[in-house]
């Protein structure tokens, strides 16, 4: 069967991202029965690899659905009517979490900043001091739609000092930031394979602290017998090596391949590669006379680079032109940020000078095609000069 649309030459979007040939190859292996001893061994190995990627000894649960599943599962497993949840909002995903908080009967207390800014830990401290009955805190680590990061280490420290449990969306943080669930008091941390890990979409990677497990057990009644239940995974996989339901076998193969590639490179080096390519990307963007979306260099994320829409250029026209004329797929603004910025992706294998050079070259040419005064090569040149030696 052929598709009417030409497929892109390069997918440099905000996730799902292109995966390596190794991931694709592993995903084509025969599908094992999930109680085949080989699959049990493989699933256990993948959970162990996830622990190493997160740099944690906390329990790991692989929920069998896109990361939104685990974000909702954390809410459903923890929140009860009457609970107050401090919801930190620096972008679309932070804002959206209030929906799960209210859906499970809890009360969101919102602390919001403009969507090109990051949460100020001082304000978190003040909010927890002002309302000592706050029980939970939810925060997005890497706000992919805003291309910014929040200081979750400082936030976690403050939460812990107030006896508040944290739910951290680090879906695009894993792989682009060095994590420390124990050190940073991340009680439930959620990542996805389809962002900086360069894996397939379709799984939630969750780490759970002992305190979070206890809170789930204290929930009245504890959430069990549900696709959203983290306790079901603990009582089956973590204690008995059985499954509450059939895992997405091929996707687990793909995740294993992506994790092995990350760990062979080394978690520190893998993260540093994302950080260094993002830095170079920002220098390239600035050299083109464009404005970075993030208010400050220190809060610019390493998963994607957000660029404010230049005057006179329409977001859909620019992205459409890059995709149709040059076969390069990038991402736009999302939700209430639609039309205000575009995002250059550098996750997984795209966190590489070759992808960065191609992306900036096509961006420059596309802007020139659309009548923007740019000097061809200026962005690529600046980015290549900015690359770490
Ligand atoms: C990608 C992502 C998710 C997962 O959401 P989808 O809309 O299903 O892709 C959640 N949080 C953040 C910060 C993400 O980047």
mmCIF file with all atom_site columns, N, CA and C in Angstrom, residues 244-276:
data_model
loop_
_atom_site.group_PDB
_atom_site.id
_atom_site.type_symbol
_atom_site.label_atom_id
_atom_site.label_alt_id
_atom_site.label_comp_id
_atom_site.label_asym_id
_atom_site.label_entity_id
_atom_site.label_seq_id
_atom_site.pdbx_PDB_ins_code
_atom_site.Cartn_x
_atom_site.Cartn_y
_atom_site.Cartn_z
_atom_site.occupancy
_atom_site.B_iso_or_equiv
_atom_site.pdbx_formal_charge
_atom_site.auth_seq_id
_atom_site.auth_comp_id
_atom_site.auth_asym_id
_atom_site.auth_atom_id
_atom_site.pdbx_PDB_model_num
ATOM 1  N N  . UNK A 1 244 ? -0.622 -7.691 35.464 1.00 0.00 ? 244 UNK A N  1
ATOM 2  C CA . UNK A 1 244 ? -2.060 -7.447 35.623 1.00 0.00 ? 244 UNK A CA 1
ATOM 3  C C  . UNK A 1 244 ? -2.807 -7.572 34.293 1.00 0.00 ? 244 UNK A C  1
ATOM 4  N N  . UNK A 1 245 ? -2.107 -7.394 33.193 1.00 0.00 ? 245 UNK A N  1
ATOM 5  C CA . UNK A 1 245 ? -2.674 -7.574 31.842 1.00 0.00 ? 245 UNK A CA 1
ATOM 6  C C  . UNK A 1 245 ? -1.500 -7.679 30.876 1.00 0.00 ? 245 UNK A C  1
ATOM 7  N N  . UNK A 1 246 ? -1.794 -7.986 29.626 1.00 0.00 ? 246 UNK A N  1
ATOM 8  C CA . UNK A 1 246 ? -0.721 -8.259 28.667 1.00 0.00 ? 246 UNK A CA 1
ATOM 9  C C  . UNK A 1 246 ? 0.068  -7.001 28.324 1.00 0.00 ? 246 UNK A C  1
ATOM 10 N N  . UNK A 1 247 ? 1.386  -7.047 28.492 1.00 0.00 ? 247 UNK A N  1
ATOM 11 C CA . UNK A 1 247 ? 2.190  -5.884 28.099 1.00 0.00 ? 247 UNK A CA 1
ATOM 12 C C  . UNK A 1 247 ? 2.299  -5.752 26.569 1.00 0.00 ? 247 UNK A C  1
ATOM 13 N N  . UNK A 1 248 ? 2.673  -4.563 26.146 1.00 0.00 ? 248 UNK A N  1
ATOM 14 C CA . UNK A 1 248 ? 2.863  -4.271 24.710 1.00 0.00 ? 248 UNK A CA 1
ATOM 15 C C  . UNK A 1 248 ? 4.235  -4.801 24.309 1.00 0.00 ? 248 UNK A C  1
ATOM 16 N N  . UNK A 1 249 ? 4.248  -6.100 23.985 1.00 0.00 ? 249 UNK A N  1
ATOM 17 C CA . UNK A 1 249 ? 5.506  -6.836 23.843 1.00 0.00 ? 249 UNK A CA 1
ATOM 18 C C  . UNK A 1 249 ? 6.515  -6.158 22.906 1.00 0.00 ? 249 UNK A C  1
ATOM 19 N N  . UNK A 1 250 ? 6.090  -5.813 21.691 1.00 0.00 ? 250 UNK A N  1
ATOM 20 C CA . UNK A 1 250 ? 7.047  -5.253 20.719 1.00 0.00 ? 250 UNK A CA 1
ATOM 21 C C  . UNK A 1 250 ? 7.567  -3.895 21.169 1.00 0.00 ? 250 UNK A C  1
ATOM 22 N N  . UNK A 1 251 ? 6.708  -3.128 21.817 1.00 0.00 ? 251 UNK A N  1
ATOM 23 C CA . UNK A 1 251 ? 7.121  -1.797 22.276 1.00 0.00 ? 251 UNK A CA 1
ATOM 24 C C  . UNK A 1 251 ? 8.161  -1.926 23.383 1.00 0.00 ? 251 UNK A C  1
ATOM 25 N N  . UNK A 1 252 ? 7.997  -2.974 24.196 1.00 0.00 ? 252 UNK A N  1
ATOM 26 C CA . UNK A 1 252 ? 8.987  -3.229 25.253 1.00 0.00 ? 252 UNK A CA 1
ATOM 27 C C  . UNK A 1 252 ? 10.339 -3.571 24.620 1.00 0.00 ? 252 UNK A C  1
ATOM 28 N N  . UNK A 1 253 ? 10.338 -4.337 23.516 1.00 0.00 ? 253 UNK A N  1
ATOM 29 C CA . UNK A 1 253 ? 11.615 -4.612 22.816 1.00 0.00 ? 253 UNK A CA 1
ATOM 30 C C  . UNK A 1 253 ? 12.261 -3.299 22.374 1.00 0.00 ? 253 UNK A C  1
ATOM 31 N N  . UNK A 1 254 ? 11.438 -2.420 21.820 1.00 0.00 ? 254 UNK A N  1
ATOM 32 C CA . UNK A 1 254 ? 11.974 -1.143 21.322 1.00 0.00 ? 254 UNK A CA 1
ATOM 33 C C  . UNK A 1 254 ? 12.533 -0.304 22.456 1.00 0.00 ? 254 UNK A C  1
ATOM 34 N N  . UNK A 1 255 ? 11.817 -0.315 23.581 1.00 0.00 ? 255 UNK A N  1
ATOM 35 C CA . UNK A 1 255 ? 12.303 0.438  24.746 1.00 0.00 ? 255 UNK A CA 1
ATOM 36 C C  . UNK A 1 255 ? 13.631 -0.122 25.226 1.00 0.00 ? 255 UNK A C  1
ATOM 37 N N  . UNK A 1 256 ? 13.737 -1.444 25.250 1.00 0.00 ? 256 UNK A N  1
ATOM 38 C CA . UNK A 1 256 ? 14.999 -2.042 25.706 1.00 0.00 ? 256 UNK A CA 1
ATOM 39 C C  . UNK A 1 256 ? 16.165 -1.574 24.831 1.00 0.00 ? 256 UNK A C  1
ATOM 40 N N  . UNK A 1 257 ? 15.935 -1.578 23.516 1.00 0.00 ? 257 UNK A N  1
ATOM 41 C CA . UNK A 1 257 ? 17.017 -1.169 22.600 1.00 0.00 ? 257 UNK A CA 1
ATOM 42 C C  . UNK A 1 257 ? 17.397 0.289  22.837 1.00 0.00 ? 257 UNK A C  1
ATOM 43 N N  . UNK A 1 258 ? 16.392 1.156  23.045 1.00 0.00 ? 258 UNK A N  1
ATOM 44 C CA . UNK A 1 258 ? 16.685 2.573  23.264 1.00 0.00 ? 258 UNK A CA 1
ATOM 45 C C  . UNK A 1 258 ? 17.459 2.764  24.571 1.00 0.00 ? 258 UNK A C  1
ATOM 46 N N  . UNK A 1 259 ? 17.066 2.025  25.604 1.00 0.00 ? 259 UNK A N  1
ATOM 47 C CA . UNK A 1 259 ? 17.740 2.157  26.899 1.00 0.00 ? 259 UNK A CA 1
ATOM 48 C C  . UNK A 1 259 ? 19.171 1.622  26.837 1.00 0.00 ? 259 UNK A C  1
ATOM 49 N N  . UNK A 1 260 ? 19.338 0.491  26.133 1.00 0.00 ? 260 UNK A N  1
ATOM 50 C CA . UNK A 1 260 ? 20.693 -0.061 26.023 1.00 0.00 ? 260 UNK A CA 1
ATOM 51 C C  . UNK A 1 260 ? 21.613 0.931  25.324 1.00 0.00 ? 260 UNK A C  1
ATOM 52 N N  . UNK A 1 261 ? 21.093 1.576  24.275 1.00 0.00 ? 261 UNK A N  1
ATOM 53 C CA . UNK A 1 261 ? 21.916 2.559  23.553 1.00 0.00 ? 261 UNK A CA 1
ATOM 54 C C  . UNK A 1 261 ? 22.290 3.704  24.491 1.00 0.00 ? 261 UNK A C  1
ATOM 55 N N  . UNK A 1 262 ? 21.327 4.144  25.296 1.00 0.00 ? 262 UNK A N  1
ATOM 56 C CA . UNK A 1 262 ? 21.604 5.242  26.226 1.00 0.00 ? 262 UNK A CA 1
ATOM 57 C C  . UNK A 1 262 ? 22.677 4.842  27.241 1.00 0.00 ? 262 UNK A C  1
ATOM 58 N N  . UNK A 1 263 ? 22.532 3.632  27.794 1.00 0.00 ? 263 UNK A N  1
ATOM 59 C CA . UNK A 1 263 ? 23.440 3.222  28.860 1.00 0.00 ? 263 UNK A CA 1
ATOM 60 C C  . UNK A 1 263 ? 24.827 2.876  28.314 1.00 0.00 ? 263 UNK A C  1
ATOM 61 N N  . UNK A 1 264 ? 24.885 2.403  27.063 1.00 0.00 ? 264 UNK A N  1
ATOM 62 C CA . UNK A 1 264 ? 26.199 2.159  26.452 1.00 0.00 ? 264 UNK A CA 1
ATOM 63 C C  . UNK A 1 264 ? 26.934 3.485  26.273 1.00 0.00 ? 264 UNK A C  1
ATOM 64 N N  . UNK A 1 265 ? 26.175 4.519  25.901 1.00 0.00 ? 265 UNK A N  1
ATOM 65 C CA . UNK A 1 265 ? 26.799 5.841  25.752 1.00 0.00 ? 265 UNK A CA 1
ATOM 66 C C  . UNK A 1 265 ? 27.169 6.398  27.132 1.00 0.00 ? 265 UNK A C  1
ATOM 67 N N  . UNK A 1 266 ? 26.379 6.045  28.127 1.00 0.00 ? 266 UNK A N  1
ATOM 68 C CA . UNK A 1 266 ? 26.550 6.583  29.481 1.00 0.00 ? 266 UNK A CA 1
ATOM 69 C C  . UNK A 1 266 ? 25.500 7.662  29.698 1.00 0.00 ? 266 UNK A C  1
ATOM 70 N N  . UNK A 1 267 ? 24.792 7.566  30.823 1.00 0.00 ? 267 UNK A N  1
ATOM 71 C CA . UNK A 1 267 ? 23.683 8.511  31.061 1.00 0.00 ? 267 UNK A CA 1
ATOM 72 C C  . UNK A 1 267 ? 24.196 9.957  31.058 1.00 0.00 ? 267 UNK A C  1
ATOM 73 N N  . UNK A 1 268 ? 25.342 10.199 31.723 1.00 0.00 ? 268 UNK A N  1
ATOM 74 C CA . UNK A 1 268 ? 25.871 11.567 31.792 1.00 0.00 ? 268 UNK A CA 1
ATOM 75 C C  . UNK A 1 268 ? 26.181 12.099 30.401 1.00 0.00 ? 268 UNK A C  1
ATOM 76 N N  . UNK A 1 269 ? 26.871 11.290 29.608 1.00 0.00 ? 269 UNK A N  1
ATOM 77 C CA . UNK A 1 269 ? 27.238 11.751 28.257 1.00 0.00 ? 269 UNK A CA 1
ATOM 78 C C  . UNK A 1 269 ? 26.009 11.939 27.392 1.00 0.00 ? 269 UNK A C  1
ATOM 79 N N  . UNK A 1 270 ? 25.042 11.051 27.554 1.00 0.00 ? 270 UNK A N  1
ATOM 80 C CA . UNK A 1 270 ? 23.805 11.125 26.766 1.00 0.00 ? 270 UNK A CA 1
ATOM 81 C C  . UNK A 1 270 ? 23.099 12.448 27.040 1.00 0.00 ? 270 UNK A C  1
ATOM 82 N N  . UNK A 1 271 ? 23.003 12.786 28.325 1.00 0.00 ? 271 UNK A N  1
ATOM 83 C CA . UNK A 1 271 ? 22.344 14.039 28.714 1.00 0.00 ? 271 UNK A CA 1
ATOM 84 C C  . UNK A 1 271 ? 23.163 15.230 28.232 1.00 0.00 ? 271 UNK A C  1
ATOM 85 N N  . UNK A 1 272 ? 24.480 15.149 28.399 1.00 0.00 ? 272 UNK A N  1
ATOM 86 C CA . UNK A 1 272 ? 25.337 16.265 27.985 1.00 0.00 ? 272 UNK A CA 1
ATOM 87 C C  . UNK A 1 272 ? 25.227 16.507 26.472 1.00 0.00 ? 272 UNK A C  1
ATOM 88 N N  . UNK A 1 273 ? 25.050 15.435 25.712 1.00 0.00 ? 273 UNK A N  1
ATOM 89 C CA . UNK A 1 273 ? 24.877 15.594 24.258 1.00 0.00 ? 273 UNK A CA 1
ATOM 90 C C  . UNK A 1 273 ? 23.598 16.393 23.979 1.00 0.00 ? 273 UNK A C  1
ATOM 91 N N  . UNK A 1 274 ? 22.527 16.089 24.687 1.00 0.00 ? 274 UNK A N  1
ATOM 92 C CA . UNK A 1 274 ? 21.294 16.866 24.494 1.00 0.00 ? 274 UNK A CA 1
ATOM 93 C C  . UNK A 1 274 ? 21.498 18.331 24.878 1.00 0.00 ? 274 UNK A C  1
ATOM 94 N N  . UNK A 1 275 ? 22.172 18.532 26.015 1.00 0.00 ? 275 UNK A N  1
ATOM 95 C CA . UNK A 1 275 ? 22.378 19.908 26.495 1.00 0.00 ? 275 UNK A CA 1
ATOM 96 C C  . UNK A 1 275 ? 23.255 20.686 25.522 1.00 0.00 ? 275 UNK A C  1
ATOM 97 N N  . UNK A 1 276 ? 24.274 20.039 25.022 1.00 0.00 ? 276 UNK A N  1
ATOM 98 C CA . UNK A 1 276 ? 25.212 20.769 24.170 1.00 0.00 ? 276 UNK A CA 1
ATOM 99 C C  . UNK A 1 276 ? 24.597 21.063 22.800 1.00 0.00 ? 276 UNK A C  1
#
